Coordinates of C-alpha atoms and ligand atoms in Angstrom, one line a residue:
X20 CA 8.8 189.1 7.6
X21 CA 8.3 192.5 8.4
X22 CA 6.6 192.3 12.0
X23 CA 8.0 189.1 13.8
X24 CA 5.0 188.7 16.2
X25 CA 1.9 187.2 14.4
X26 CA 4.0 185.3 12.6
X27 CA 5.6 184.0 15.7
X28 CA 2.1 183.5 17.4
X29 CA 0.5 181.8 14.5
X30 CA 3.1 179.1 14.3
X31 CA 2.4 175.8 15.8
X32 CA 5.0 173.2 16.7
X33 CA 3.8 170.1 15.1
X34 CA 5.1 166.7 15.4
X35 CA 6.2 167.4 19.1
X36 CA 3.8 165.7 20.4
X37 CA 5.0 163.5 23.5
X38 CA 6.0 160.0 22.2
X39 CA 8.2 161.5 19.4
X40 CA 11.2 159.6 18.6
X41 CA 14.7 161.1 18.2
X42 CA 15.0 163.2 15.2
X43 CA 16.4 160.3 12.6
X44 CA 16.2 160.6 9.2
X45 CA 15.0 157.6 7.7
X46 CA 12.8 157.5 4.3
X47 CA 11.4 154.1 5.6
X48 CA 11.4 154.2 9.6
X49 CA 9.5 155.9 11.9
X50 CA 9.1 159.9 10.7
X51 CA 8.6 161.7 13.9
X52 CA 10.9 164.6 14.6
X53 CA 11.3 165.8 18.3
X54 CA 13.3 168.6 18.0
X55 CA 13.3 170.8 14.4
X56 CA 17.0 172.4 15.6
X57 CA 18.6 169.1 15.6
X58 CA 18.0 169.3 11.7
X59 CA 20.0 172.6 11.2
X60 CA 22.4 171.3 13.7
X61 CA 23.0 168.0 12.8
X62 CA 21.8 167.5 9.5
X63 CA 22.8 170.8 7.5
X64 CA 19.2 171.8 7.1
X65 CA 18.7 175.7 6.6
X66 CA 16.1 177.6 8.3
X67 CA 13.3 178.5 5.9
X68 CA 13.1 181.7 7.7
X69 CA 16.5 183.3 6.2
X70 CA 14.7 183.0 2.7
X71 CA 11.7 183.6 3.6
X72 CA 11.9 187.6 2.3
X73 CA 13.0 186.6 -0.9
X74 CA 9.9 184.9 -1.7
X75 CA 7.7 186.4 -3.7
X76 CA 4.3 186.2 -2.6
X77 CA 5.2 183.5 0.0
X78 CA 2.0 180.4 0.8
X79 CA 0.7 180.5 3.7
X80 CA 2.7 177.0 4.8
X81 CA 5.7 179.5 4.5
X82 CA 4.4 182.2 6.2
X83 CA 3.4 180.3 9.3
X84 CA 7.1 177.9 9.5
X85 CA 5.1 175.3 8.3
X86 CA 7.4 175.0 5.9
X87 CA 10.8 175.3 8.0
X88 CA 13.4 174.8 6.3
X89 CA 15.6 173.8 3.4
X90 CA 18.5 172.9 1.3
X91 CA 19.5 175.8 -1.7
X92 CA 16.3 177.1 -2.1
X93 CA 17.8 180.8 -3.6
X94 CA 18.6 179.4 -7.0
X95 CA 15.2 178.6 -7.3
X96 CA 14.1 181.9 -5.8
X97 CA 16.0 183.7 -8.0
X98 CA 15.0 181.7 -11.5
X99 CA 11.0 182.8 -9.7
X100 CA 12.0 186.3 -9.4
X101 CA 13.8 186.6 -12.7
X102 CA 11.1 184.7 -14.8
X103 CA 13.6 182.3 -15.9
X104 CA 13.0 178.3 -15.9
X105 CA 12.3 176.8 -12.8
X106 CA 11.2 173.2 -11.7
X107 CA 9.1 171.9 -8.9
X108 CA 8.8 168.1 -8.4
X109 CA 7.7 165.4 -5.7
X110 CA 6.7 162.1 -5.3
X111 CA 3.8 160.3 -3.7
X112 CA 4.1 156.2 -2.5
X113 CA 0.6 154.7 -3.1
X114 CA 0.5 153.1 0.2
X115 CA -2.9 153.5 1.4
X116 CA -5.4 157.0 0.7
X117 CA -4.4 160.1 0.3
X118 CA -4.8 162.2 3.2
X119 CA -4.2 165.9 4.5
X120 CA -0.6 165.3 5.2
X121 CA 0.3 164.8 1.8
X122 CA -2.3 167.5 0.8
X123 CA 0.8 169.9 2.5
X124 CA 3.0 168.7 -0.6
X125 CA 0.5 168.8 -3.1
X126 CA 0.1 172.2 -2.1
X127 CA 3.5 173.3 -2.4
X128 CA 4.0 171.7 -6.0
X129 CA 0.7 173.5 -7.3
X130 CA 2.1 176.9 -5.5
X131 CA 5.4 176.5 -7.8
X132 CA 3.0 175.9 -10.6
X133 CA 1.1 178.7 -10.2
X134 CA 4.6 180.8 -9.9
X135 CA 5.6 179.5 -13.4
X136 CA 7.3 176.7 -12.5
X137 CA 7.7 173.3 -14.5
X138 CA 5.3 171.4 -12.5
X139 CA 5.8 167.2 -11.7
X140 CA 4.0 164.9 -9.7
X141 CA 4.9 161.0 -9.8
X142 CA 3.5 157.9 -8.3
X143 CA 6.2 156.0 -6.5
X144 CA 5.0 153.0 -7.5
X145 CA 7.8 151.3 -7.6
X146 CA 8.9 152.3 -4.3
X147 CA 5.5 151.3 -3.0
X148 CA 5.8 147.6 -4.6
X149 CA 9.4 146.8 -3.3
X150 CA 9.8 148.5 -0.6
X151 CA 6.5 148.2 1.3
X152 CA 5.3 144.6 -0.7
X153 CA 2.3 146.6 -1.6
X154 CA 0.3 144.9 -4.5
X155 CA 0.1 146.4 -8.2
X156 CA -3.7 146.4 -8.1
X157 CA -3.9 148.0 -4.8
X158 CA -1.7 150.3 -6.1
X159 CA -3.4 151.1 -9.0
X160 CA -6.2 152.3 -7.1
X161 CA -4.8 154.4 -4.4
X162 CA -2.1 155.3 -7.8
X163 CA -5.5 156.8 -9.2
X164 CA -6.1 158.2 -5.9
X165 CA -3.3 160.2 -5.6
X166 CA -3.5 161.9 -9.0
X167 CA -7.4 162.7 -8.4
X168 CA -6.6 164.8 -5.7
X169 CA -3.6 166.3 -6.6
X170 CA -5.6 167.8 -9.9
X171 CA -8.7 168.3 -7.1
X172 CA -6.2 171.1 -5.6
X173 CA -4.9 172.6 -8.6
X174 CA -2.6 170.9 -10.5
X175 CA -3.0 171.9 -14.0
X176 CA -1.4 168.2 -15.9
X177 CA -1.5 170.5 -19.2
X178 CA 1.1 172.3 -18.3
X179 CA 2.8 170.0 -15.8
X180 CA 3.4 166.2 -15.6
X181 CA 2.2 163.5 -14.0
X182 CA 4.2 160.2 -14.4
X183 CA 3.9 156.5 -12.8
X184 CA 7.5 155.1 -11.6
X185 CA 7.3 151.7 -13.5
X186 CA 5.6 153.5 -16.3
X187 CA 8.2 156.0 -17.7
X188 CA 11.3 154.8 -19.9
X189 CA 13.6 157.7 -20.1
X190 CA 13.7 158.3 -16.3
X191 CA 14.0 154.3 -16.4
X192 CA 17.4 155.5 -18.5
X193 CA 18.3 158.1 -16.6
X194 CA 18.1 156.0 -13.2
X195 CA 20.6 153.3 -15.0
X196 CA 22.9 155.9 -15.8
X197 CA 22.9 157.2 -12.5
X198 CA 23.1 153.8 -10.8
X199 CA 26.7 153.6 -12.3
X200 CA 27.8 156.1 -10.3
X201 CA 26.3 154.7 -6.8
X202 CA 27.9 152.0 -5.1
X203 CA 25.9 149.7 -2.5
X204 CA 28.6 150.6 0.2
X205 CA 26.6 154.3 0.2
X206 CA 23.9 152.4 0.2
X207 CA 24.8 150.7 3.4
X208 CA 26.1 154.2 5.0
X209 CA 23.5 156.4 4.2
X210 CA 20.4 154.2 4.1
X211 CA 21.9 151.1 6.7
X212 CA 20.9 148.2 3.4
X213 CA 22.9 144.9 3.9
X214 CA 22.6 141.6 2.2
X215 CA 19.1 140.8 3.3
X216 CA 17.9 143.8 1.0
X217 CA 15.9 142.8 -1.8
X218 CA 17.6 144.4 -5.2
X219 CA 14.5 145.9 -6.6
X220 CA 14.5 148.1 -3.4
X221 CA 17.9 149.4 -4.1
X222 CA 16.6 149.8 -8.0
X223 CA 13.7 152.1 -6.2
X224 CA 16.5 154.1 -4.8
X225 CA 18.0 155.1 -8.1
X226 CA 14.7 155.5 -9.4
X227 CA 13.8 158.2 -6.8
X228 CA 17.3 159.8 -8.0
X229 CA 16.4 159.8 -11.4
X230 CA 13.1 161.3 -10.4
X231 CA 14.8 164.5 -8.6
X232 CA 16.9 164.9 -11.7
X233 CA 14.1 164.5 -14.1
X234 CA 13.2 168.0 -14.7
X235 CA 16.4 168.8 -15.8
X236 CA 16.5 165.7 -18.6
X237 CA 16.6 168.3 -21.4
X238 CA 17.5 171.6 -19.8
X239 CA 19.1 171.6 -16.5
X240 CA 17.2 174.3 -14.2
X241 CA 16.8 174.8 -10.8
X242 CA 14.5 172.3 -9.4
X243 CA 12.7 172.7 -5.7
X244 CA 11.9 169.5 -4.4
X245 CA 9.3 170.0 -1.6
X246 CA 8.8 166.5 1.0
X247 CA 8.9 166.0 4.6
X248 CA 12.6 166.3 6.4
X249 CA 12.7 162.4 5.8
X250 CA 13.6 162.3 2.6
X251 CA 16.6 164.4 3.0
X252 CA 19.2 161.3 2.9
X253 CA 17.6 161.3 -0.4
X254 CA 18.2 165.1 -1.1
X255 CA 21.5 164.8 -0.4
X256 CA 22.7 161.7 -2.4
X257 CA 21.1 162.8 -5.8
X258 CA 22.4 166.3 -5.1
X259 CA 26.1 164.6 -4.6
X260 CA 25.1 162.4 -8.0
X261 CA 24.5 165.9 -10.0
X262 CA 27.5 166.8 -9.6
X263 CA 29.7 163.2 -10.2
X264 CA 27.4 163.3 -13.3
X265 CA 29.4 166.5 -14.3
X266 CA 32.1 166.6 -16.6
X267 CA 34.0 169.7 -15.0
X268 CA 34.3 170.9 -12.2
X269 CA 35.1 175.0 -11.9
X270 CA 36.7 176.5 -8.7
X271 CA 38.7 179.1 -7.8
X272 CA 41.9 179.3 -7.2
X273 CA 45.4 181.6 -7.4
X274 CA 48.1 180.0 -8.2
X275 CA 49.4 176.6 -9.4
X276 CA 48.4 174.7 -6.3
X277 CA 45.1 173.6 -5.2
X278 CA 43.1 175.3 -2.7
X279 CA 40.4 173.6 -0.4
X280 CA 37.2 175.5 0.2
X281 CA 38.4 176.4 3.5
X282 CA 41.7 177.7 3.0
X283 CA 40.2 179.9 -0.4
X284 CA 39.1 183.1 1.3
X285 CA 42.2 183.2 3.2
X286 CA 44.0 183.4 0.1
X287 CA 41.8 185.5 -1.3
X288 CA 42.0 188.1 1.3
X289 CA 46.0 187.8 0.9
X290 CA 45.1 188.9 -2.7
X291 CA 42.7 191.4 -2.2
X292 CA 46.0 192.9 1.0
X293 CA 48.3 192.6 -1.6
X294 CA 49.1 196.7 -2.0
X295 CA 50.3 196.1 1.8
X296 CA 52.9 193.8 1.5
X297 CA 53.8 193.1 -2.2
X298 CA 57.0 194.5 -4.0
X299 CA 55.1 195.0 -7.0
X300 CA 51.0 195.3 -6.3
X301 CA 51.0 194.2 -10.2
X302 CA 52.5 191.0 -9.6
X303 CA 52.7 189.4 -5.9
X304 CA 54.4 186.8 -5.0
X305 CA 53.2 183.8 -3.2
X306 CA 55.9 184.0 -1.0
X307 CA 55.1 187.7 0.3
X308 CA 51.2 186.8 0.8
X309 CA 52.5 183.7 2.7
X310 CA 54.1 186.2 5.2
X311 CA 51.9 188.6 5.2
X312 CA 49.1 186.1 5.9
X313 CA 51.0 184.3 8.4
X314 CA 50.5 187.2 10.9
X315 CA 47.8 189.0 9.4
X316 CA 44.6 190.3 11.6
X317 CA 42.1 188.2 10.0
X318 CA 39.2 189.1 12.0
X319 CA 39.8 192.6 10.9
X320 CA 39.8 191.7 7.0
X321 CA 36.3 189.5 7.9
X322 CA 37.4 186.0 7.7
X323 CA 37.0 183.9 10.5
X324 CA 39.0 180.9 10.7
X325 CA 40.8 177.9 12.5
X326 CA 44.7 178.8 12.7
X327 CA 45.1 175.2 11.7
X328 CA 43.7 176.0 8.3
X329 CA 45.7 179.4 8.5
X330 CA 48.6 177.4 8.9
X331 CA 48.2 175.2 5.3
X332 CA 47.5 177.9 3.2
X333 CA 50.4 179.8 4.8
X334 CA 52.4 176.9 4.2
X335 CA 51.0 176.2 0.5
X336 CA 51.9 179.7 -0.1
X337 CA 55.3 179.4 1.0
X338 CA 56.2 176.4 -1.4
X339 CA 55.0 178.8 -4.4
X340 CA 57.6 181.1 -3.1
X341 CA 58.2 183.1 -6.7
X342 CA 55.1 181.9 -8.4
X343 CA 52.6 184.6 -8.5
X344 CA 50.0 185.3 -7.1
X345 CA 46.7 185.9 -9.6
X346 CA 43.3 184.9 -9.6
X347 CA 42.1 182.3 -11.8
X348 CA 39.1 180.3 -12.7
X349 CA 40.1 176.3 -13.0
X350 CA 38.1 173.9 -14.9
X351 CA 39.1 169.8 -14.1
X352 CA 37.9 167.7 -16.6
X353 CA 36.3 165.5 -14.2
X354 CA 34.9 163.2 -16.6
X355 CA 34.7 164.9 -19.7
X356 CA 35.5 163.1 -22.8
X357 CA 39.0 163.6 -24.4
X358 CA 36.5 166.0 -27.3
X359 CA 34.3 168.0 -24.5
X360 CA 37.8 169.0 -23.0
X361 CA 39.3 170.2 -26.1
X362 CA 35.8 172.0 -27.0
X363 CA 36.1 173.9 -23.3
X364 CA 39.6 174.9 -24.0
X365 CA 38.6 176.2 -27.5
X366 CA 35.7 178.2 -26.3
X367 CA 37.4 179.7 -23.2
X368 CA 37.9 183.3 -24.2
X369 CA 40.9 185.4 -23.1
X370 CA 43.8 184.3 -21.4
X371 CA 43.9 180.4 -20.5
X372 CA 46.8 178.0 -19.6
X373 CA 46.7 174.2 -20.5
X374 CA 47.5 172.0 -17.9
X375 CA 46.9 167.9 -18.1
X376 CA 44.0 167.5 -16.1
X377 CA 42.5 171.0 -16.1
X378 CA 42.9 174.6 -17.7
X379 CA 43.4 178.0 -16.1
X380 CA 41.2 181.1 -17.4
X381 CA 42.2 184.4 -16.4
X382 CA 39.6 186.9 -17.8
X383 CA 35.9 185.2 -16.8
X384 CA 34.0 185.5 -13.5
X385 CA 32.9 182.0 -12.0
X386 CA 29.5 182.6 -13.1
X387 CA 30.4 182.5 -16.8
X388 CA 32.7 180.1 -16.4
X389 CA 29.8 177.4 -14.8
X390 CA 27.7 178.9 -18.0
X391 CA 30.5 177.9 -20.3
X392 CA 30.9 174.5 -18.7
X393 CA 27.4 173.5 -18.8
X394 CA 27.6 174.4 -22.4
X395 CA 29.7 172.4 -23.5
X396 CA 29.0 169.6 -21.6
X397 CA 25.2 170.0 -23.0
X398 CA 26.6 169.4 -26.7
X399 CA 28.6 166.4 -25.8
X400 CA 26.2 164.2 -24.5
X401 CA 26.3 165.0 -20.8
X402 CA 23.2 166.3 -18.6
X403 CA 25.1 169.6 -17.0
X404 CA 22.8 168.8 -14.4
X405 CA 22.5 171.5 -11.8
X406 CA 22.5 170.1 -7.9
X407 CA 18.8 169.8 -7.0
X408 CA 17.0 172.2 -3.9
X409 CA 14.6 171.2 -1.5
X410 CA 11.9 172.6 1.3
X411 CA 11.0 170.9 3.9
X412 CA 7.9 170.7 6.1
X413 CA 6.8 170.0 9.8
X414 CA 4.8 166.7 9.8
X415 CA 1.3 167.0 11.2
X416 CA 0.5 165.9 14.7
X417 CA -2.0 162.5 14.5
X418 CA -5.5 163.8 15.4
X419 CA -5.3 161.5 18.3
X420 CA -1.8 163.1 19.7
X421 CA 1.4 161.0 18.7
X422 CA 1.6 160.8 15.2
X423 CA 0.0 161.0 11.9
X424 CA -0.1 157.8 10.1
X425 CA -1.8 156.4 7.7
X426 CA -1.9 153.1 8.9
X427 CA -3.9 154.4 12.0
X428 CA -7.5 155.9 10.4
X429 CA -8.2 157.9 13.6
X430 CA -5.1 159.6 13.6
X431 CA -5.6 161.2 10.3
X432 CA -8.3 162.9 7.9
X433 CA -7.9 161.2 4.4
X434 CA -9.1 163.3 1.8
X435 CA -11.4 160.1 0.4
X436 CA -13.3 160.1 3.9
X437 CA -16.9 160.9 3.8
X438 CA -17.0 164.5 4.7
X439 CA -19.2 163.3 7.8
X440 CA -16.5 161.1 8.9
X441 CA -14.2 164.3 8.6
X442 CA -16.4 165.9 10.7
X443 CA -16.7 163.5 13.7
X444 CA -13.4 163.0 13.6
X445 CA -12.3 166.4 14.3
X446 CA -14.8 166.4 17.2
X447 CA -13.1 163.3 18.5
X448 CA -9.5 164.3 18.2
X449 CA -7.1 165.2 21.3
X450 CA -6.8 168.6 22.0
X451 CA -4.3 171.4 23.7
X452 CA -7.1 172.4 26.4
X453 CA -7.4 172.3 29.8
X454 CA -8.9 169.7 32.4
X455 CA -12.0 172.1 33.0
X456 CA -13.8 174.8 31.6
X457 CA -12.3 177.4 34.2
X458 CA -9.2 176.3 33.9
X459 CA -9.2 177.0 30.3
X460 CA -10.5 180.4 30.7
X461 CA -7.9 181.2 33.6
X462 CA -4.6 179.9 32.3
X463 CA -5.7 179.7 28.6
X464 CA -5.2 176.8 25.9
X465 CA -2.0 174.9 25.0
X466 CA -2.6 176.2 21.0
X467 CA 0.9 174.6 20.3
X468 CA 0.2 171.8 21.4
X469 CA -3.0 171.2 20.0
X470 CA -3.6 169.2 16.8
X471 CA -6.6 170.9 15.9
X472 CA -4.9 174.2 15.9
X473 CA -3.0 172.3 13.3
X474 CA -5.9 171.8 11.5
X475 CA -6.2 175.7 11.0
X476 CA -3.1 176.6 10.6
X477 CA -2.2 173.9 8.0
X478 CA -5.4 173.2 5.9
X479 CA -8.8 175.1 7.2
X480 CA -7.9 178.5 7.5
X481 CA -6.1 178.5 4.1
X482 CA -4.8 182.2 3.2
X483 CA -6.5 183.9 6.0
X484 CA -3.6 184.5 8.2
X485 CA -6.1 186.7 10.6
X486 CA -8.8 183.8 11.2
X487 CA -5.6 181.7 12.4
X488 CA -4.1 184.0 14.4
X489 CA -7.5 184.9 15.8
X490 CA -8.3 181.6 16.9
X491 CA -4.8 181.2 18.4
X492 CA -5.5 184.4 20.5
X493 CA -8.5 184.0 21.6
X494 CA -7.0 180.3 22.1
X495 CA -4.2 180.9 24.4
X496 CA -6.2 184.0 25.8
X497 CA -8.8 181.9 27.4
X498 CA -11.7 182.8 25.4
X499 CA -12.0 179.6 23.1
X500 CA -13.7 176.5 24.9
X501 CA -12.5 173.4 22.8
X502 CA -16.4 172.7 22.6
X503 CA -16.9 175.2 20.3
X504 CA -13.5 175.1 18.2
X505 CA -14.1 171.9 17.7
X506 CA -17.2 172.1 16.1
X507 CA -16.5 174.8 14.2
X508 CA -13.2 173.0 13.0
X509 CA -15.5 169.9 12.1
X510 CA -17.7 172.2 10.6
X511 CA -15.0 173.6 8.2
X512 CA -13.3 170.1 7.4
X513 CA -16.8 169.1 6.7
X514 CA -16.9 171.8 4.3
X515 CA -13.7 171.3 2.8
X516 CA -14.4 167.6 2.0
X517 CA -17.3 168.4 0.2
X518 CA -16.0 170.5 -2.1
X519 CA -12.5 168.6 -2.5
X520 CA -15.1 165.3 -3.3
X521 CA -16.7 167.3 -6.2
X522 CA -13.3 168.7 -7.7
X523 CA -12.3 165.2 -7.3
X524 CA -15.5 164.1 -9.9
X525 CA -14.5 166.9 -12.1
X526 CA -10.7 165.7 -12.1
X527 CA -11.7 162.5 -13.3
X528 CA -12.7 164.0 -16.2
X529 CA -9.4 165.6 -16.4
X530 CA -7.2 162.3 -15.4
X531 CA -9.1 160.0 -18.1
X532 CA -8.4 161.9 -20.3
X533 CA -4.2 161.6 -19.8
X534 CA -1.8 159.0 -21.2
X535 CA -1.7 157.6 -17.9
X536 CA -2.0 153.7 -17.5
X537 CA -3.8 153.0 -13.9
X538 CA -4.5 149.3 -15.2
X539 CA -2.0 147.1 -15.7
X540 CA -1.7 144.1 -13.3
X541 CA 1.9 143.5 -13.5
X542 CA 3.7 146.6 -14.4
X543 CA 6.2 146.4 -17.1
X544 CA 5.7 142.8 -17.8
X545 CA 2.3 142.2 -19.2
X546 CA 1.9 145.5 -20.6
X547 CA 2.5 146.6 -24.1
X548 CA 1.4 150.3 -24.8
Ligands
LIG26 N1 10.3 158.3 -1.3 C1 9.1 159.2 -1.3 C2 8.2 158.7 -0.2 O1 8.5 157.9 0.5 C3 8.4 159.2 -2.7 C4 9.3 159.7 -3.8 C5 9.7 158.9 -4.9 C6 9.7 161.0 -4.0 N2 10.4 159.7 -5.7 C7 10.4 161.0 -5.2 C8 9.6 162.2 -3.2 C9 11.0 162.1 -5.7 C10 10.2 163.3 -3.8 C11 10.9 163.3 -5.0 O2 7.1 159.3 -0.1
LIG27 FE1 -7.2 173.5 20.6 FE2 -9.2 175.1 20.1 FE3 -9.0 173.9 22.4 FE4 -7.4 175.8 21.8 S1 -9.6 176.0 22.0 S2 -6.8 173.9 22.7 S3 -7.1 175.5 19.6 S4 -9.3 172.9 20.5

């Protein structure tokens, strides 16, 4: 971002409202998040911001922090700049309707479409039916529901997919094979499951694994999975499965011994000093970089660390003694078959040393070297799957303050209400203004607090950053009376689910005319297609 101030002033803090529980990240509890920093603190979550001038083009969720942050969004970035393959997927329960929260994540899937990604949407029907009891013919319906809107807003299902859960074999497959490396004590760590948890639930879970992965099923590729901050225990278990799926693993390293990732750049640095203490600058010696690095000014050579780490790779070092010192790229077999190992090994160009469990290369960068193990992998009947990227939004504030649910009607616009009902809804919601008039126009309006605000910034005003930023100035300046906000808010939601209900008639079109089976009672079991 160029100029830091409207984009600042244009941002709203959604999902603050008062009665916001702890921030807790749990796919089936309460979603309410009081405090975003908490996620980059606790949770490892990376501010959207930092990426945020590498996107080309960025949607205006991104350009106003609706969109705040994120797990290893670059790869995908860079796949978007470079024009190579890219996937964008997410998942929708069939709960109840559809409604303007979720229209944030259909958004962001058609926006990767529209950037050339591989596009997927899926009904998480299973999810729905074992986790939440729901019904199969009330799913069906709001299943139907789902996808209607989705292609409403842009989803183009000739060039993407759309997929039901129950419905779809290989990621059936592909969730078995990944269940076999998941053990139900994660399952009690990361998502608190114990013995009263029904088994089809836990089936859901490696279904929704297999679903993050399923881009990659016959290339891997990045893949940008775009949800609420939720569904990051999610996120971060099929990105740990990714990579137990892999049969190698490639790090760095310098000598014999192994290196944590902690204690690597010490070493490294030790290398890269290694005219400054070594006998020979051809060939150091561990033992000379252990002294050397012992003592050395590390702030100096731009590695900050904890002397306790200092201390083992000193000591590592030390035990080499003789051994030289030399850059290497390692590959373990982690679970590669006794033929994928030999295959690697053949294919390694240059110098390479045989070890029992791994192999050393000395003339390839780490970047070839992943290349090279994905390869082979690839033709021995492994996935090569790369570890999965997400982006996370804010969730909207409920129209009537607290939050958004769709349990509560009020609380929310769904995108099937009547665009009347849209209308008096927004004229009835809660609102950052002042107790009087005067008031209002003296100390201003509490934009940031106001869930029709929201409604600009996330949905009404669409691209046109200066109608949001005007109605936030002229907001928090005094001169907007929520009378007349309101109705023009109304006024635009009206508008909006007018036109959303006649794409919707022309989707139908589109939807019927997909393999996509929105009938069956009892999925699975009575059908045969
Ligand atoms: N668990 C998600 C929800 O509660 C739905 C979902 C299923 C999903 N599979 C997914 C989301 C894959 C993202 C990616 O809404
Ligand atoms: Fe909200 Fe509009 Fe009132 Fe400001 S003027 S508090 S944006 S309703």
């Amino acid at each position: 971002m160029t100029d830091d101030e409207p984009a600042e002033r244009i941002r709203t803090d959604g999902g603050t409202a008062e009665g916001a529980d702890d921030v807790a990240l749990d796919p089936w509890g309460s979603s309410t998040v009081s405090d975003y920093r908490k996620l980059f603190e606790e949770f490892g979550i990376e501010e959207f911001d930092e990426v945020l001038d590498e996107v080309p083009n960025p949607h205006y969720l991104m350009r106003r922090g609706v969109i705040f942050g994120h797990r290893d969004y670059r790869p995908v970035l860079d796949a978007m700049r470079n024009g190579d393959d890219f996937a964008v997927l997410s998942g929708f329960m069939p709960t109840g309707d559809p409604h303007i929260g979720h229209k944030l994540v259909f958004d962001e899937i058609i926006w990767h479409q529209e950037q050339g990604g591989d596009a997927y949407g899926l009904i998480a029907d299973m999810e729905a039916h074992s986790a939440r009891g729901i019904p199969w013919d009330e799913i069906n319906e709001h299943s139907r529901d789902y996808l209607l809107s989705l292609i409403a807003l842009g989803f183009d299902p000739e060039e993407g997919e759309l997929y039901r859960q129950s419905d779809n074999d290989r990621l059936q497959r592909l969730a078995f094979e990944l269940g076999g490396k998941a053990n139900f004590s994660e399952f009690q760590s990361i998502y608190g499951f114990d013995g009263e948890t029904n088994v089809s639930h836990m089936q859901s879970v490696v279904t929704q694994m297999a679903d993050i992965l399923y881009p990659q099923l016959d290339d891997p590729k990045p893949t940008v999975i775009p949800v609420g901050p939720d569904q990051d225990p999610h996120v971060r278990f099929a990105r740990d499965l990714a990579i137990r799926m892999r049969f190698f693993k490639v790090t760095e390293a310098f000598a014999s011994f192994e290196l944590d990732d902690a204690e690597r750049p010490l070493v490294a640095a030790a290398h890269d000093a290694r005219e400054a203490y070594a006998e020979d600058a051809d060939m150091p010696r561990c033992g000379e970089a252990a002294e050397w690095l012992a003592d050395a000014d590390l702030d100096a050579a731009g590695v900050l660390v904890s002397e306790s780490v200092r201390e083992s790779a000193v000591e590592k070092l030390e035990n080499a003694g003789m051994e030289p010192l030399r850059p290497r790229i390692r590959f373990f077999a982690r679970q590669a078959t006794d033929e994928a190992f030999e295959a690697l090994i053949e294919d390694i160009e240059g110098e390479k040393r045989r070890y029992d469990q791994h192999i050393d290369a000395f003339d390839m960068d780490v970047d070839e070297a992943e290349d090279l193990a994905r390869e082979v992998e690839a033709h021995h009947g492994g996935y090569g799957f790369i570890a999965p990227s997400s982006i996370y939004h804010r969730f909207m504030t409920g129209l009537t303050g607290g939050k958004m649910s769709s349990s509560i009607p009020a609380s929310h616009i769904s995108l099937l209400d009547a665009p009347e009902e849209g209308y008096d809804k927004v004229k009835s919601a809660t609102t950052g203004g002042r107790d009087t008039a005067d008031e209002q126009r003296e100390l201003g309006g509490e934009a940031d607090k106001c869930p029709v605000y929201e409604l600009y910034a996330y949905l009404l005003t669409g691209d046109d950053d200066e109608l949001a930023k005007e109605v936030y100035d002229e907001c928090v300046g005094g001169e907007r009376l929520c009378g007349g906000c309101k109705e023009q808010a109304a006024t635009m939601m009206r508008e909006f689910l007018e036109d959303h209900h006649e794409k919707r008639e022309e989707a139908a079109e589109v939807l019927d005319s997909l393999d996509i089976d929105l009938e069956t009672e009892r999925r699975g079991v009575a059908a045969e297609h």
